[in-house]
Amino acid sequence: NVCGCTPTSCAVQGKDCGSIADGCGGTIACGSCSPPSTCGGGGTPNVCGCTPTSCVAQGKDCGTIADGCGGTLDCGTCTAPKSCGGGGAPNVCACAQAACEEIDAGAEDDAGAAQLDAGSDPNLGVRPGSCGCGTGSAAGFTWLLLAGLMLRRRR
């Protein structure tokens, strides 16, 4: 330490973790952080903080998830025919598999149903097996439902 020098303190410097220079040639320990915070975790050196995760980083696109810092994130909603967790993975938009199998089975019951793809336009139809998810659109899903109902009425 330098003679006649008054060391600073962690409080004066606004620091609450790790070690900092005392301004007189020495260092002072400012303590540690409680989880989920880490020292410098919020982006400021020697200050306890936490950087929250994101929905994208966690591979989630619907519902509410923990942000890793004691809070929550709203990851949004799904567009029909998909539902949040519908495919079995929490907070991921997907079709409910049981509904897809039922629709596909109904569509494949009729010999002409194999032609439900309506040409090459993915917005006009949905191939059996896709349930309107993935490559088709909500319009395609609606078309498939209507086609299936019409086929059943003809019987």
GROMACS .gro file of C-alpha atoms in nm:
model
  155
    1ASN     CA    1   0.000   0.000   0.000
    2VAL     CA    2   0.104   0.356  -0.066
    3CYS     CA    3   0.159   0.571   0.247
    4GLY     CA    4  -0.112   0.832   0.294
    5CYS     CA    5  -0.347   0.656   0.053
    6THR     CA    6  -0.703   0.578   0.154
    7PRO     CA    7  -0.820   0.257  -0.011
    8THR     CA    8  -1.153   0.262  -0.191
    9SER     CA    9  -1.427   0.017  -0.105
   10CYS     CA   10  -1.645  -0.219  -0.306
   11ALA     CA   11  -1.954  -0.014  -0.213
   12VAL     CA   12  -1.796   0.314  -0.328
   13GLN     CA   13  -1.703   0.150  -0.661
   14GLY     CA   14  -2.047  -0.012  -0.700
   15LYS     CA   15  -1.897  -0.362  -0.704
   16ASP     CA   16  -2.033  -0.661  -0.517
   17CYS     CA   17  -1.826  -0.963  -0.625
   18GLY     CA   18  -1.477  -1.072  -0.713
   19SER     CA   19  -1.165  -0.869  -0.640
   20ILE     CA   20  -1.093  -0.510  -0.740
   21ALA     CA   21  -0.798  -0.276  -0.707
   22ASP     CA   22  -0.816  -0.066  -0.389
   23GLY     CA   23  -0.653   0.238  -0.549
   24CYS     CA   24  -0.347   0.209  -0.326
   25GLY     CA   25  -0.164  -0.080  -0.490
   26GLY     CA   26  -0.361  -0.359  -0.325
   27THR     CA   27  -0.682  -0.549  -0.390
   28ILE     CA   28  -1.000  -0.597  -0.195
   29ALA     CA   29  -1.245  -0.888  -0.208
   30CYS     CA   30  -1.602  -0.781  -0.280
   31GLY     CA   31  -1.775  -1.113  -0.213
   32SER     CA   32  -1.964  -1.364  -0.423
   33CYS     CA   33  -2.303  -1.395  -0.589
   34SER     CA   34  -2.603  -1.614  -0.515
   35PRO     CA   35  -2.736  -1.835  -0.798
   36PRO     CA   36  -2.864  -1.785  -1.058
   37SER     CA   37  -2.649  -1.470  -1.062
   38THR     CA   38  -2.278  -1.491  -1.140
   39CYS     CA   39  -2.003  -1.236  -1.102
   40GLY     CA   40  -2.017  -1.025  -1.417
   41GLY     CA   41  -2.308  -1.237  -1.546
   42GLY     CA   42  -2.516  -0.934  -1.640
   43GLY     CA   43  -2.231  -0.786  -1.844
   44THR     CA   44  -2.079  -0.555  -1.580
   45PRO     CA   45  -1.746  -0.670  -1.429
   46ASN     CA   46  -1.754  -0.735  -1.054
   47VAL     CA   47  -2.131  -0.691  -1.031
   48CYS     CA   48  -2.362  -0.984  -0.968
   49GLY     CA   49  -2.599  -1.039  -1.256
   50CYS     CA   50  -2.764  -1.285  -1.485
   51THR     CA   51  -2.811  -1.293  -1.861
   52PRO     CA   52  -3.150  -1.445  -1.938
   53THR     CA   53  -3.180  -1.709  -2.206
   54SER     CA   54  -3.416  -1.667  -2.502
   55CYS     CA   55  -3.695  -1.872  -2.654
   56VAL     CA   56  -3.486  -1.923  -2.968
   57ALA     CA   57  -3.181  -2.038  -2.767
   58GLN     CA   58  -3.399  -2.297  -2.594
   59GLY     CA   59  -3.567  -2.411  -2.917
   60LYS     CA   60  -3.911  -2.302  -2.792
   61ASP     CA   61  -4.172  -2.112  -2.993
   62CYS     CA   62  -4.485  -2.100  -2.773
   63GLY     CA   63  -4.602  -2.072  -2.415
   64THR     CA   64  -4.403  -1.951  -2.116
   65ILE     CA   65  -4.059  -2.076  -2.011
   66ALA     CA   66  -3.812  -1.989  -1.734
   67ASP     CA   67  -3.550  -1.732  -1.839
   68GLY     CA   68  -3.275  -1.888  -1.624
   69CYS     CA   69  -3.259  -1.578  -1.402
   70GLY     CA   70  -3.570  -1.623  -1.191
   71GLY     CA   71  -3.810  -1.471  -1.443
   72THR     CA   72  -4.015  -1.601  -1.735
   73LEU     CA   73  -4.029  -1.551  -2.111
   74ASP     CA   74  -4.339  -1.545  -2.330
   75CYS     CA   75  -4.249  -1.746  -2.641
   76GLY     CA   76  -4.570  -1.667  -2.830
   77THR     CA   77  -4.857  -1.874  -2.967
   78CYS     CA   78  -4.907  -2.126  -3.246
   79THR     CA   79  -5.106  -2.097  -3.567
   80ALA     CA   80  -5.371  -2.363  -3.632
   81PRO     CA   81  -5.360  -2.651  -3.700
   82LYS     CA   82  -5.054  -2.655  -3.475
   83SER     CA   83  -5.086  -2.628  -3.099
   84CYS     CA   84  -4.834  -2.560  -2.824
   85GLY     CA   85  -4.688  -2.896  -2.724
   86GLY     CA   86  -4.920  -3.074  -2.969
   87GLY     CA   87  -4.644  -3.302  -3.095
   88GLY     CA   88  -4.537  -3.399  -2.744
   89ALA     CA   89  -4.248  -3.152  -2.698
   90PRO     CA   90  -4.330  -2.883  -2.439
   91ASN     CA   91  -4.341  -2.525  -2.572
   92VAL     CA   92  -4.298  -2.630  -2.935
   93CYS     CA   93  -4.570  -2.571  -3.197
   94ALA     CA   94  -4.672  -2.897  -3.367
   95CYS     CA   95  -4.972  -3.096  -3.483
   96ALA     CA   96  -5.132  -3.337  -3.241
   97GLN     CA   97  -5.027  -3.674  -3.380
   98ALA     CA   98  -5.357  -3.849  -3.300
   99ALA     CA   99  -5.551  -3.589  -3.500
  100CYS     CA  100  -5.311  -3.625  -3.794
  101GLU     CA  101  -5.346  -4.004  -3.799
  102GLU     CA  102  -5.726  -3.978  -3.791
  103ILE     CA  103  -5.735  -3.726  -4.077
  104ASP     CA  104  -5.482  -3.923  -4.281
  105ALA     CA  105  -5.670  -4.251  -4.230
  106GLY     CA  106  -5.994  -4.089  -4.345
  107ALA     CA  107  -5.826  -3.941  -4.650
  108GLU     CA  108  -5.661  -4.269  -4.751
  109ASP     CA  109  -5.987  -4.469  -4.715
  110ASP     CA  110  -6.107  -4.346  -5.053
  111ALA     CA  111  -5.920  -4.460  -5.368
  112GLY     CA  112  -5.924  -4.106  -5.507
  113ALA     CA  113  -5.791  -3.951  -5.188
  114ALA     CA  114  -5.433  -4.019  -5.290
  115GLN     CA  115  -5.468  -3.725  -5.527
  116LEU     CA  116  -5.535  -3.469  -5.250
  117ASP     CA  117  -5.210  -3.286  -5.317
  118ALA     CA  118  -5.388  -3.050  -5.566
  119GLY     CA  119  -5.090  -3.030  -5.798
  120SER     CA  120  -4.768  -2.858  -5.702
  121ASP     CA  121  -4.916  -2.562  -5.509
  122PRO     CA  122  -4.850  -2.633  -5.138
  123ASN     CA  123  -5.125  -2.388  -5.038
  124LEU     CA  124  -5.403  -2.572  -5.222
  125GLY     CA  125  -5.374  -2.915  -5.069
  126VAL     CA  126  -5.191  -3.138  -4.831
  127ARG     CA  127  -5.054  -3.481  -4.903
  128PRO     CA  128  -5.191  -3.754  -4.678
  129GLY     CA  129  -4.945  -3.801  -4.396
  130SER     CA  130  -4.865  -3.433  -4.347
  131CYS     CA  131  -5.181  -3.324  -4.159
  132GLY     CA  132  -5.136  -2.968  -4.280
  133CYS     CA  133  -4.817  -2.924  -4.078
  134GLY     CA  134  -4.472  -2.869  -4.212
  135THR     CA  135  -4.504  -2.827  -4.589
  136GLY     CA  136  -4.873  -2.734  -4.620
  137SER     CA  137  -5.059  -2.434  -4.488
  138ALA     CA  138  -5.368  -2.370  -4.278
  139ALA     CA  139  -5.557  -2.328  -4.604
  140GLY     CA  140  -5.433  -2.670  -4.716
  141PHE     CA  141  -5.535  -2.822  -4.385
  142THR     CA  142  -5.885  -2.677  -4.418
  143TRP     CA  143  -5.908  -2.810  -4.774
  144LEU     CA  144  -5.808  -3.157  -4.654
  145LEU     CA  145  -6.070  -3.151  -4.379
  146LEU     CA  146  -6.342  -3.045  -4.622
  147ALA     CA  147  -6.234  -3.306  -4.878
  148GLY     CA  148  -6.243  -3.576  -4.610
  149LEU     CA  149  -6.592  -3.471  -4.500
  150MET     CA  150  -6.718  -3.469  -4.860
  151LEU     CA  151  -6.572  -3.815  -4.921
  152ARG     CA  152  -6.746  -3.951  -4.612
  153ARG     CA  153  -7.082  -3.796  -4.716
  154ARG     CA  154  -7.067  -3.971  -5.059
  155ARG     CA  155  -7.065  -4.313  -4.894
   0.00000   0.00000   0.00000
